[in-house]
Short mmCIF file of C-alpha atoms and ligand atoms in Angstrom, two decimals:
data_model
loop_
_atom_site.label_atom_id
_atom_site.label_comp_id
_atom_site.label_asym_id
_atom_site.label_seq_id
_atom_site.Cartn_x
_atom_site.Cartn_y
_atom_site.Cartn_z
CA UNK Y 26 -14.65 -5.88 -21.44
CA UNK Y 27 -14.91 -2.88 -23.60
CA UNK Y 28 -12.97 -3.86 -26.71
CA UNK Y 29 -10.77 -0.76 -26.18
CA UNK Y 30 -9.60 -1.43 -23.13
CA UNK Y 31 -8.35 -5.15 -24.68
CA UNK Y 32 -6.78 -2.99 -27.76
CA UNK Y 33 -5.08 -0.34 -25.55
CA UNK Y 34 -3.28 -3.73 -23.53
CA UNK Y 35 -2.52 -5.64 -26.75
CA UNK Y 36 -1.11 -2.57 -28.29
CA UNK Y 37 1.10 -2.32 -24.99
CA UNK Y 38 2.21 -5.42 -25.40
CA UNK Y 39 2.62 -5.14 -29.80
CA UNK Y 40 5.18 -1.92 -28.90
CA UNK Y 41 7.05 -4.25 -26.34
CA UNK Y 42 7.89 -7.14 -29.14
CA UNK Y 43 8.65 -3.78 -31.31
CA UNK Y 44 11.26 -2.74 -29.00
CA UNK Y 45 12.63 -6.62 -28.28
CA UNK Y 46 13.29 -6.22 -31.87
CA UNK Y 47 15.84 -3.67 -30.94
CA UNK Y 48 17.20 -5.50 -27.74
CA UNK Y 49 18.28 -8.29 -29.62
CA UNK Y 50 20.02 -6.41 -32.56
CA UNK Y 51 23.38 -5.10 -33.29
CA UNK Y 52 23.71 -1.89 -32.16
CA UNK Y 53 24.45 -0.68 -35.71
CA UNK Y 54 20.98 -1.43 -36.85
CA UNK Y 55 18.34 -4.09 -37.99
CA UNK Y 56 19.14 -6.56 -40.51
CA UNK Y 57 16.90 -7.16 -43.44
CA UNK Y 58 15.24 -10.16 -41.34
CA UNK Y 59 15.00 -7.76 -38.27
CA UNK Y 60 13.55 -5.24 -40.46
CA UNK Y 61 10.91 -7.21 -42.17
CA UNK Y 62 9.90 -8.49 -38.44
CA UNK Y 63 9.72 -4.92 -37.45
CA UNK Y 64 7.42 -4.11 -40.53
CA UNK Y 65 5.54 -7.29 -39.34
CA UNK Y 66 4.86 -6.07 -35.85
CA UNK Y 67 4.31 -2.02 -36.81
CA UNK Y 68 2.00 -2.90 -39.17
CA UNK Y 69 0.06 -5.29 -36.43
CA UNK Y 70 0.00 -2.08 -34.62
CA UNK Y 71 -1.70 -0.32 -36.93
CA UNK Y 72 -4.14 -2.72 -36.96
CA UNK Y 73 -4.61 -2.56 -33.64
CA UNK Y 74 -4.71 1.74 -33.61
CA UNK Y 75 -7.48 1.42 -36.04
CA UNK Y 76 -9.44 -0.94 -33.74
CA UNK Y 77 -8.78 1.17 -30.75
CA UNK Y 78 -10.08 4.36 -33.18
CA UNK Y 79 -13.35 2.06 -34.30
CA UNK Y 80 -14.23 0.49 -31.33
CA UNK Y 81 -13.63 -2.88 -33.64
CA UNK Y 82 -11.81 -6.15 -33.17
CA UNK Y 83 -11.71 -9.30 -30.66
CA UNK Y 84 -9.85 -10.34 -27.88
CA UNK Y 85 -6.45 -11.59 -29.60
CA UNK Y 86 -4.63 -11.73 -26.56
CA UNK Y 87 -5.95 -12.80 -23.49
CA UNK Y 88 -2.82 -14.71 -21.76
CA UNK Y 89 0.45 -13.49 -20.93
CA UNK Y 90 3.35 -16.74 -21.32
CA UNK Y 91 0.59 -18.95 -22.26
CA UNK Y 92 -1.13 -19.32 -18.56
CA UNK Y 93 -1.04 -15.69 -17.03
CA UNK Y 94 -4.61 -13.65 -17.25
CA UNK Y 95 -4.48 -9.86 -18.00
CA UNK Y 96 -5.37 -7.92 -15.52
CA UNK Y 97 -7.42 -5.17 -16.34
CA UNK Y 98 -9.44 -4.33 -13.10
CA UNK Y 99 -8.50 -0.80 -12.68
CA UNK Y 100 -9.93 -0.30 -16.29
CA UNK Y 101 -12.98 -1.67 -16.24
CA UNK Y 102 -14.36 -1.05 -13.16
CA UNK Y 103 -14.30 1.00 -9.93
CA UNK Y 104 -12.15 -0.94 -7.34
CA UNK Y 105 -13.28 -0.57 -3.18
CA UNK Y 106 -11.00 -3.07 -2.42
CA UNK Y 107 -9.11 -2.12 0.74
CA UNK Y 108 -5.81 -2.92 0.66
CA UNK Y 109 -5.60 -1.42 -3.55
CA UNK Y 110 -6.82 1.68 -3.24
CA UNK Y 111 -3.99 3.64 -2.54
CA UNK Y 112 -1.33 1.45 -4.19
CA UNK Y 113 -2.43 2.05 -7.82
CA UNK Y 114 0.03 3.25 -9.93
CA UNK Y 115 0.02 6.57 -11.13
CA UNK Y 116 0.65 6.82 -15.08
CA UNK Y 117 4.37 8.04 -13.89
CA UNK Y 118 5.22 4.71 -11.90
CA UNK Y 119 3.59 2.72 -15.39
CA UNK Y 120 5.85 4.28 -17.30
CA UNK Y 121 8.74 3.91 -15.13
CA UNK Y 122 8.23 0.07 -14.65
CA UNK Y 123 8.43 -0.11 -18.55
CA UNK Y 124 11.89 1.45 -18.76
CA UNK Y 125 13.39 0.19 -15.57
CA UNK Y 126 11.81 -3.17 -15.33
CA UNK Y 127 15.24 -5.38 -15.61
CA UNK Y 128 16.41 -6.49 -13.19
CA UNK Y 129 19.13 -4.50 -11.23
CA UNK Y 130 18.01 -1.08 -13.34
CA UNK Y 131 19.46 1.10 -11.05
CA UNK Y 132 22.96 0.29 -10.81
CA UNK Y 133 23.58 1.77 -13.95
CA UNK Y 134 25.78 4.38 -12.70
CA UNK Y 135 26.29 3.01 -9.28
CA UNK Y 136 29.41 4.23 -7.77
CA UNK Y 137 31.46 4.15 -4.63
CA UNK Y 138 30.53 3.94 -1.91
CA UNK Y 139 28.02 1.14 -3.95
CA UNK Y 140 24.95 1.59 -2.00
CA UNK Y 141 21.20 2.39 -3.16
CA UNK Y 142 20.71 5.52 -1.38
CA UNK Y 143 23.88 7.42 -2.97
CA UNK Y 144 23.08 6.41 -6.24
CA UNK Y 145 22.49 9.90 -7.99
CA UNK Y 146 21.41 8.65 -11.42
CA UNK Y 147 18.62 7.94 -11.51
CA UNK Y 148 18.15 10.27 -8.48
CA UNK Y 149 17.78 7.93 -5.54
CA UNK Y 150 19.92 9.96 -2.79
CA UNK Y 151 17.91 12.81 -3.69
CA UNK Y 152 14.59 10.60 -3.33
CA UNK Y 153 16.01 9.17 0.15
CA UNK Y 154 16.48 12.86 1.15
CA UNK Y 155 13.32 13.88 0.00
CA UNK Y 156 11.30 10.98 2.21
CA UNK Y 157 13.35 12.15 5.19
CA UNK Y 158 11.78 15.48 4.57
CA UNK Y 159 8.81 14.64 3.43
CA UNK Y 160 8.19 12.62 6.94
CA UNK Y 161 9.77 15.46 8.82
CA UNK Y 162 12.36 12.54 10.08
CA UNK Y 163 16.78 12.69 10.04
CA UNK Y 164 16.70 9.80 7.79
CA UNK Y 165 14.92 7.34 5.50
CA UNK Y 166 15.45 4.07 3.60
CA UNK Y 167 13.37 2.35 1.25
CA UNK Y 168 12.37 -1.25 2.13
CA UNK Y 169 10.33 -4.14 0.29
CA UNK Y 170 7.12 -3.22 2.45
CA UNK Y 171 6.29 -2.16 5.57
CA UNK Y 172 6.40 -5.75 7.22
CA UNK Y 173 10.61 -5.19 6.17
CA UNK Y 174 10.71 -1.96 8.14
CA UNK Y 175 9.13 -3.58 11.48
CA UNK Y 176 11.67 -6.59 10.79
CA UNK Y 177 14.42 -4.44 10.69
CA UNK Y 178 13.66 -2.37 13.67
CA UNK Y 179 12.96 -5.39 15.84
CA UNK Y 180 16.75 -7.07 14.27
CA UNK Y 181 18.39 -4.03 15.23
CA UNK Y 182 16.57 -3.76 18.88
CA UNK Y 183 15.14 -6.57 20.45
CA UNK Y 184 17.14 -9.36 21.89
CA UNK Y 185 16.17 -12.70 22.56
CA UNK Y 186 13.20 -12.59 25.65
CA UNK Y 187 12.85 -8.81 25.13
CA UNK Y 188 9.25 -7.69 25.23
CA UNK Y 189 7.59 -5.70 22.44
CA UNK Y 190 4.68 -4.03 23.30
CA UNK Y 191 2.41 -3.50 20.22
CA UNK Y 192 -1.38 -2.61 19.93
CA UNK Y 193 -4.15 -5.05 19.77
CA UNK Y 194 -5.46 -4.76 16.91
CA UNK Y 195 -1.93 -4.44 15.31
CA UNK Y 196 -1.09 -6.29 11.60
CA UNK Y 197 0.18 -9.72 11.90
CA UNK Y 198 3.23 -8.57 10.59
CA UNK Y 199 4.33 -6.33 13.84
CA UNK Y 200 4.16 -9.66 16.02
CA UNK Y 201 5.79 -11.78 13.37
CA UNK Y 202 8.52 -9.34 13.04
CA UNK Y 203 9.07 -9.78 16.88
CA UNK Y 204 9.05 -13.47 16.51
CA UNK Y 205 11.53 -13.73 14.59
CA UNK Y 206 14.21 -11.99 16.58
CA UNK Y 207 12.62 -14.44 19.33
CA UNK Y 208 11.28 -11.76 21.12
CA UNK Y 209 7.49 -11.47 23.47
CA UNK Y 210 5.22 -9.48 22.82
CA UNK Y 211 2.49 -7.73 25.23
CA UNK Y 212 -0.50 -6.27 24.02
CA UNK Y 213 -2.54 -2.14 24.51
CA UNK Y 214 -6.09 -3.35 24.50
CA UNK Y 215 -8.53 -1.03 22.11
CA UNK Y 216 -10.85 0.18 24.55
CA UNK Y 217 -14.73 -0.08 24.37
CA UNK Y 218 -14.95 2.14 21.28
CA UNK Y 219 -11.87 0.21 18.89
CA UNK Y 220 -9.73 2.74 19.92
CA UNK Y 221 -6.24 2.19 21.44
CA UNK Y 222 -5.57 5.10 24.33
CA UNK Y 223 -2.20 6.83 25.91
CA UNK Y 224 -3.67 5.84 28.74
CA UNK Y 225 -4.05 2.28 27.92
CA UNK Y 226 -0.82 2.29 26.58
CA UNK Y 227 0.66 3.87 30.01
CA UNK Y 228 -0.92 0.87 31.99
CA UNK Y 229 0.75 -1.53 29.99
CA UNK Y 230 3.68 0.11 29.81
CA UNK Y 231 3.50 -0.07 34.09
CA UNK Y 232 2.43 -3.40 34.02
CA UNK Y 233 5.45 -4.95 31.99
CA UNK Y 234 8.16 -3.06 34.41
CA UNK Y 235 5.97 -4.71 37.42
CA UNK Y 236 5.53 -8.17 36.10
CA UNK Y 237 9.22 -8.24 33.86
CA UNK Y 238 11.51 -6.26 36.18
CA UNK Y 239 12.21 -4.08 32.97
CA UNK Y 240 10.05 -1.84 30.28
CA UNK Y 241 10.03 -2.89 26.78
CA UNK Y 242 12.44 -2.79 23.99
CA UNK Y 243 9.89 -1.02 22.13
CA UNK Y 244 6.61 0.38 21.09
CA UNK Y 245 4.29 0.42 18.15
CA UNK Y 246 1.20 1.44 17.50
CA UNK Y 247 -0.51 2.17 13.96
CA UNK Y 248 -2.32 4.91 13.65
CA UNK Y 249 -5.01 3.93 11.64
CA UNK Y 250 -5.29 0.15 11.74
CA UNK Y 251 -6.26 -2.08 9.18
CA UNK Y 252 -9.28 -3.31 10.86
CA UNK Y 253 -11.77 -0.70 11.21
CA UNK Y 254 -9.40 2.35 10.37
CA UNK Y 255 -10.11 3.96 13.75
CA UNK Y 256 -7.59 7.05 14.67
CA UNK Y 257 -5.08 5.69 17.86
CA UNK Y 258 -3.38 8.04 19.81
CA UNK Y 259 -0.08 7.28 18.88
CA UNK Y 260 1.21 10.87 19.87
CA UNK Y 261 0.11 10.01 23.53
CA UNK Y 262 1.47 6.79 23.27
CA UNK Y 263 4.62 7.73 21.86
CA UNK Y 264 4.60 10.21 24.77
CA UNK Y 265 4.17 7.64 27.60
CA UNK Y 266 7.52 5.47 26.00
CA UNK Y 267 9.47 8.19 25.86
CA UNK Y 268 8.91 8.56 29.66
CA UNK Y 269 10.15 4.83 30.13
CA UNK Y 270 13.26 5.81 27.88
CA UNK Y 271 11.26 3.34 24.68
CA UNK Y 272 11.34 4.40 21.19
CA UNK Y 273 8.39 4.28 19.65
CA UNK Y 274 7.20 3.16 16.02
CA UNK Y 275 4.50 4.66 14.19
CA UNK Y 276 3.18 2.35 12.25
CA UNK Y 277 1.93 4.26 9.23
CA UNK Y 278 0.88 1.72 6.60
CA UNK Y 279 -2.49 3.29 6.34
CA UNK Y 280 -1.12 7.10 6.43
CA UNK Y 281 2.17 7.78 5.11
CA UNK Y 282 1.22 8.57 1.66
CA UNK Y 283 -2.53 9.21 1.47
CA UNK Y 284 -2.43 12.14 4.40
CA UNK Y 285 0.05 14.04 6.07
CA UNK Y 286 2.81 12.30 8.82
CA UNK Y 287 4.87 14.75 10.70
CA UNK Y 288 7.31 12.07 12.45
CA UNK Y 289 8.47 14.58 14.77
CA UNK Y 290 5.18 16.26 15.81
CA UNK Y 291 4.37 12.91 16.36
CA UNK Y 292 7.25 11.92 18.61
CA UNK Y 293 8.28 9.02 16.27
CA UNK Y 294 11.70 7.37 16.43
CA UNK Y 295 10.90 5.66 13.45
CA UNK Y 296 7.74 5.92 11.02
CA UNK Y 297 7.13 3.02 8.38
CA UNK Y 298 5.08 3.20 4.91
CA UNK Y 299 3.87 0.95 2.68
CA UNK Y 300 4.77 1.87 -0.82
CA UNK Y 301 2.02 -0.33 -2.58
CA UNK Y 302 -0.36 0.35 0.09
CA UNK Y 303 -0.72 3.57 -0.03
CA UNK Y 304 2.33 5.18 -2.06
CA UNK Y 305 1.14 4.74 -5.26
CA UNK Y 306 4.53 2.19 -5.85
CA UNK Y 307 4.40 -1.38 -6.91
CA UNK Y 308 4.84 -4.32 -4.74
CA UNK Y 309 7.03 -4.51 -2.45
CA UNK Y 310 7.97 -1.36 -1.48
CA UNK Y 311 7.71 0.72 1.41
CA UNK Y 312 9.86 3.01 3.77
CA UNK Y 313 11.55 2.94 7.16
CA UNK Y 314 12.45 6.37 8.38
CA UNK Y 315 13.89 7.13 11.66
CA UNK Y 316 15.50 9.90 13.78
CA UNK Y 317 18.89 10.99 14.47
CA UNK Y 318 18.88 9.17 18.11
CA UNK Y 319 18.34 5.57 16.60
CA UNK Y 320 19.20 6.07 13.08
CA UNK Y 321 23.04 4.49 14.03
CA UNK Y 322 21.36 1.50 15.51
CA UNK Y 323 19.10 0.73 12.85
CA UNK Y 324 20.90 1.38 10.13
CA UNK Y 325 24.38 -0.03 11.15
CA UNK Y 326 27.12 -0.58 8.98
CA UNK Y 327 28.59 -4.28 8.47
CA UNK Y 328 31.91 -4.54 10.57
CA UNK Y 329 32.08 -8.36 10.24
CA UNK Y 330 35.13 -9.65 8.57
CA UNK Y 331 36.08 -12.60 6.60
CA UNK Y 332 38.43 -14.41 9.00
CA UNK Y 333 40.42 -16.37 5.43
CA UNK Y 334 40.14 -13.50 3.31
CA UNK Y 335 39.85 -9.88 5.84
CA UNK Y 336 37.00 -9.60 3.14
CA UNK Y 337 35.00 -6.03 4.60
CA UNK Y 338 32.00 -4.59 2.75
CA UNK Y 339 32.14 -1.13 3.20
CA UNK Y 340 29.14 1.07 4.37
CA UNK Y 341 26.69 -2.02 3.45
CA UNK Y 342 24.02 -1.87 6.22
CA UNK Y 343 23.08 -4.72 8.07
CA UNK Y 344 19.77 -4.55 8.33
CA UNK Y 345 19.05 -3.65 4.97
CA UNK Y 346 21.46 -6.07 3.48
CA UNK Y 347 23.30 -3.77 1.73
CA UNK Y 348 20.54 -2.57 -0.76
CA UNK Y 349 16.86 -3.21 -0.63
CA UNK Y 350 14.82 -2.59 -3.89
CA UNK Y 351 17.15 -2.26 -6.91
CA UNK Y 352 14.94 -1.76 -9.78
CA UNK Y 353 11.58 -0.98 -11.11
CA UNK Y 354 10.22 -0.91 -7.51
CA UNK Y 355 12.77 1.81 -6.27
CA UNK Y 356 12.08 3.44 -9.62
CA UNK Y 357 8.27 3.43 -9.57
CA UNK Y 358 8.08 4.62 -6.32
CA UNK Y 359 10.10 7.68 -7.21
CA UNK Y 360 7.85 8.51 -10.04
CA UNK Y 361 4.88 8.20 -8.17
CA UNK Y 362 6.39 10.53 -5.46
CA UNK Y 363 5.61 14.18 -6.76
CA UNK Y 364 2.16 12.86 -7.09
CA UNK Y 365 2.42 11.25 -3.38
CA UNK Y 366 3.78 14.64 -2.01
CA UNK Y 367 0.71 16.75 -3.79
CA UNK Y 368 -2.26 14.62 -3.23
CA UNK Y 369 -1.63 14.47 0.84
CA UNK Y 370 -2.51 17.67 1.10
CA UNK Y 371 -6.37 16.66 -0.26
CA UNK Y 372 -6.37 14.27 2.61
CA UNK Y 373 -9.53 16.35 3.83
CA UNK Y 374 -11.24 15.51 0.71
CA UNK Y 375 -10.83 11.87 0.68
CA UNK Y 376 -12.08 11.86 3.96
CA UNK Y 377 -15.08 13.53 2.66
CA UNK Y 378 -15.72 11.50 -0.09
CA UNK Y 379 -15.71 8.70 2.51
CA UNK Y 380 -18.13 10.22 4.94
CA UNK Y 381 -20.26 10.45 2.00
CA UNK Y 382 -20.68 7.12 1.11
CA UNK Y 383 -20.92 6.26 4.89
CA UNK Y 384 -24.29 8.47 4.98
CA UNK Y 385 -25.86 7.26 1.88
CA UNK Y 386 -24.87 3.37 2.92
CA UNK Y 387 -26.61 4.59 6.78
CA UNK Y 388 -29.56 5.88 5.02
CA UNK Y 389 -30.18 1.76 3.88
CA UNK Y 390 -32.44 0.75 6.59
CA UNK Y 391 -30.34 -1.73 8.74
CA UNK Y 392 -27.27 -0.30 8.04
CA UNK Y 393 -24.31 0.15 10.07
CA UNK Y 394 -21.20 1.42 10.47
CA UNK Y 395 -19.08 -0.74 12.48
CA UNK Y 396 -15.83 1.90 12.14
CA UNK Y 397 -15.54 5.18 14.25
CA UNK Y 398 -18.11 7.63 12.90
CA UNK Y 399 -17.69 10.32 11.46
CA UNK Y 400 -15.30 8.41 9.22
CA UNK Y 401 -11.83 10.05 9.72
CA UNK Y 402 -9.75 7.86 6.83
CA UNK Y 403 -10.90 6.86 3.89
CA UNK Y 404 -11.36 2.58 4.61
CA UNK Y 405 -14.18 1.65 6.68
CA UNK Y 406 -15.97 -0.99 8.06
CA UNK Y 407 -19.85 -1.48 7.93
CA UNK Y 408 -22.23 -3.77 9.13
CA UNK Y 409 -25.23 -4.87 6.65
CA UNK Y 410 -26.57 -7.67 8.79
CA UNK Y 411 -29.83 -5.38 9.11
CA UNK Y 412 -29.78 -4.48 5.47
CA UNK Y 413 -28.09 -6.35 2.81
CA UNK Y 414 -27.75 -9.71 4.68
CA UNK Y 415 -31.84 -9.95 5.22
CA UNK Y 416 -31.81 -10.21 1.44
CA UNK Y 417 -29.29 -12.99 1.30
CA UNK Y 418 -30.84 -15.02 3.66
CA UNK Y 419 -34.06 -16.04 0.93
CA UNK Y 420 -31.59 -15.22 -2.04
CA UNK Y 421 -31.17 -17.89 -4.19
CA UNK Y 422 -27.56 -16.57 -4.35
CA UNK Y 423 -27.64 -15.96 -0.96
CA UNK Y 424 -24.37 -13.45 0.27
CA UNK Y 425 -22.94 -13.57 -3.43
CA UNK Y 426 -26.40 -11.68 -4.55
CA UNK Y 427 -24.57 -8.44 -3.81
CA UNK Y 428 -21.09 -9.24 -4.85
CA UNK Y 429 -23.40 -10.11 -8.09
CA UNK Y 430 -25.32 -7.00 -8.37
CA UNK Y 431 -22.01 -4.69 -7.51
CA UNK Y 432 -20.06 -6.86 -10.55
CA UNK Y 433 -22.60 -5.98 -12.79
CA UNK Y 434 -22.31 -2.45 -12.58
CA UNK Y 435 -18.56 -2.58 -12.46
CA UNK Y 436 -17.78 -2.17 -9.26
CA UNK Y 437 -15.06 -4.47 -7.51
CA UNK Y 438 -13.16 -5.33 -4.67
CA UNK Y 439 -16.03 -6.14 -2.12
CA UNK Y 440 -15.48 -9.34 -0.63
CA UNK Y 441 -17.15 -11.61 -2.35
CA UNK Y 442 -20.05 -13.34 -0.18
CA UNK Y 443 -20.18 -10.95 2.61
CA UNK Y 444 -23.07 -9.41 3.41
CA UNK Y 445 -22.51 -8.74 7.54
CA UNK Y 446 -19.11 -6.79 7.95
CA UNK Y 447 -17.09 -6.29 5.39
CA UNK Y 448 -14.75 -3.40 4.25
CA UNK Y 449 -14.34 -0.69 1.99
CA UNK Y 450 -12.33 2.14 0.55
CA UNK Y 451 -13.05 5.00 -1.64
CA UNK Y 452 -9.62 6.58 -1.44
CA UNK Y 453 -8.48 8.07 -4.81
CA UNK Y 454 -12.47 7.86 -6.30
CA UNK Y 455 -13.17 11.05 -8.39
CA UNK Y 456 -16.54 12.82 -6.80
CA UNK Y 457 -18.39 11.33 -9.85
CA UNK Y 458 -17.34 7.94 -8.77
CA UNK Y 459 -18.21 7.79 -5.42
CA UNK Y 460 -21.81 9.32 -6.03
CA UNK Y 461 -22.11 6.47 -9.00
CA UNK Y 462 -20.93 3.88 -5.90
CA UNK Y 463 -23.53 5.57 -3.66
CA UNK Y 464 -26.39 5.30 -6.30
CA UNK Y 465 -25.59 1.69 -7.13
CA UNK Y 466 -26.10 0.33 -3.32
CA UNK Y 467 -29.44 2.83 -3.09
CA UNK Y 468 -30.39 0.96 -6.56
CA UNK Y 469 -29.11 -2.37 -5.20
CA UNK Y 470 -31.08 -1.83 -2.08
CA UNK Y 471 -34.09 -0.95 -3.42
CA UNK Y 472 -34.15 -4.10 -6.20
CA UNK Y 473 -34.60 -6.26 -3.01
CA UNK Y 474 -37.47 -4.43 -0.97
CA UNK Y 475 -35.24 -2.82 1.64
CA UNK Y 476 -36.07 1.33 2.41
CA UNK Y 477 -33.77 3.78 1.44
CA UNK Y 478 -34.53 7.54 3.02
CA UNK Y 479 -31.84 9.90 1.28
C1 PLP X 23 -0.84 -3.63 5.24
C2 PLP X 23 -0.31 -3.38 6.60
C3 PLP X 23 0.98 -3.80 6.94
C4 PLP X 23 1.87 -4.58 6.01
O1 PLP X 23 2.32 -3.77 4.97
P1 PLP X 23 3.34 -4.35 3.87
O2 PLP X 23 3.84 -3.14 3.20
O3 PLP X 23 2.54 -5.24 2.97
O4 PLP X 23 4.40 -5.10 4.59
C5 PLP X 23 1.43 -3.49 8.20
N1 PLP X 23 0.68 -2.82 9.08
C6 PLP X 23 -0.57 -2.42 8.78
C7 PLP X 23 -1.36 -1.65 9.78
C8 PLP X 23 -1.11 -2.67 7.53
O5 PLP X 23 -2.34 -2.27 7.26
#
């Protein structure tokens, strides 16, 4: 690791025992002993400034609480790994997990009616309102992840031997989220081509009123899906429920964040996020927004009643369990947001960057792509049976050879071992990046005898 990189992290961590100083004096100042320990730890700092400035030093710290690795990926290296790209923090969220990191942060200045999404300081109501708007839906709540939106729609709407009918290729989450409220699920088939169709969607639909008596509870569809990140046609499909009376969920784990979501274009009754997918937010966070038609349903308010006491709670939702993500998640994933809001609108430009890799990858003799092409998100699948794997098979190595070679020039987040299909993403690469990723599997390629025509 480059010794700065080690410096800027232990000088993180030298400021946080600075300000633990503070949290554990009186609030009318140090003490001599504080003082001196203060001294102590400043002039550490300085120690560690001047090895930042002369590129000087060792590794002093290299655990966190004695067993805990730092983790200093993003740093060091260029990270393809799918399911990171889009969740790294921006600077903004890093700084707001520093300040609201304890525990229940935001109920500083909670007030009545005591729920997250009225809090006004720090802004949350104005950050739920935002969402809403942002997703073009009546409301939105924050959950912890995606896989909590799904679970709360399904709570609110499907009863026990309801059917659920969900794409395919869906996340194991959607059908988990239907087991648990002991529902069945029934399945769109992709077509030929990975793609799930309206049309599909419409058979399905027909074929659960013939064989059940009765249409499902409810739809969902992503519209990218995890697997190959091929483009469904949730508007069509959304279209085809609505003419059975369903709501439909767009599943946007791979969207809402990275590119524009218009929930209403789309014909969504609800749309769900994943904050530390793709919203820049730490883990978990994510978002369940829905319209004005099932908003009451989902978002219900507790009516029970303790039958001793006549305890009520107020405007506490069910589903949500009153309040969802209370501190440095919530927090994070509003600092992140102006950044969120600007950098959909260069969705076009990811996708470029994508389709540029793509080609260079194709122009590795043996290459494939095993994802819709041209690439329309910014994950992909490829197939390097023909290429890459051919070397692994007399490498001493064998599939590790390119996870080796990749390592080496600091680029992470390819599975390890895989040389046949195995995924990617270059969301939120700079230009320069993505053309030094390019170059490196050209260089790779050519190392072990295989053609590369640019
Ligand atoms: C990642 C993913 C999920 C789960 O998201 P969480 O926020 O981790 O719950 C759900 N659906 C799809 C399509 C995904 O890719």
């Amino acid at each position: 690791m480059e010794i700065r990189i080690q410096k800027i992290i232990e000088g993180l961590f030298c400021l946080e025992d600075l300000r633990e100083v503070y949290r554990q004096a009186l609030p009318t100042g140090l003490s001599d002993e504080e003082e001196t320990a203060f001294g102590a730890k400043l002039a550490e700092l300085e120690g560690i400034v001047t090895d930042i400035r002369n590129r000087t030093g060792h590794p002093r710290v290299t655990r966190i609480a004695g067993s805990i690795e730092l983790r200093t990926r993003e740093e060091q290296a260029i990270n393809i790994q799918p399911i990171q790209a889009a969740g790294r923090l921006t600077p903004e969220a890093r700084k707001a997990l520093t300040v609201y990191g304890d525990g229940y942060s935001v109920c500083d200045a909670c007030r009545k009616p005591f729920r997250l999404d009225k809090i006004t300081k720090p802004p949350s109501a104005q950050f739920h309102e935002d969402l809403a708007r942002f997703l073009n839906m009546d409301q939105a709540r924050v959950v912890p992840g995606a896989r909590r939106g799904f679970q709360a729609v399904t709570s609110a709407l499907v009863e026990k031997g309801d059917t659920v009918l969900l794409s395919s290729l869906g996340h194991y989450t959607e059908y988990i989220a239907v087991e648990q409220v002991h529902g069945a699920v029934r399945e769109i088939p992709a077509n030929d081509r990975a793609i799930v169709t309206a049309d599909a969607a419409a058979e399905r639909l027909e074929a659960c009123v013939r064989e059940t008596g009765r249409p499902p509870v409810l739809v969902m569809c992503d519209h990218f899906d995890y697997q190959n990140a091929n483009e469904h046609e949730v508007r069509g499909i959304a279209k085809i429920a609505h003419q059975y009376d369903v709501p439909f969920l767009y599943n946007g784990a791979y969207t809402v964040g990275v590119m524009p979501v218009d929930g209403k274009a789309l014909g969504a009754d609800f749309v769900v996020g994943s904050g530390h997918k793709s919203m820049a937010s730490p883990a978990p966070s994510g978002v369940l927004a829905a319209n004005d038609e099932y908003a009451d349903r989902v978002f219900k308010t507790t009516t029970l009643e303790g039958d001793l006491t006549g305890r009520r709670f107020g405007i506490k939702e069910v589903q949500m369990l009153g309040c969802t993500l209370m501190g440095g998640n919530l927090v994070a994933m509003m600092a992140s947001f102006p950044t969120v809001q600007e950098r959909v609108t260069r969705w076009d430009e990811e996708v470029k960057k994508s389709n540029f890799f793509i080609d260079r990858l194709l122009g590795i003799e043996g290459s494939a792509c095993v994802s819709e092409y041209p690439r329309k998100h910014a994950l992909s699948k490829v197939d390097t049976t023909g290429s890459f794997d051919t070397v692994a098979k007399t490498h001493k190595r064998k599939g590790y050879f390119l996870s080796d070679e990749l390592t080496r020039r600091g680029i992470v987040g390819q599975f390890a071992g895989a040389t046949r299909q195995w995924k990617l993403s270059t969301y939120g690469l700079s230009w320069r990046r993505v053309e030094y990723l390019a170059d490196a599997f050209d260089e790779i390629a050519e190392k072990n005898g295989l053609t590369v025509g640019r």
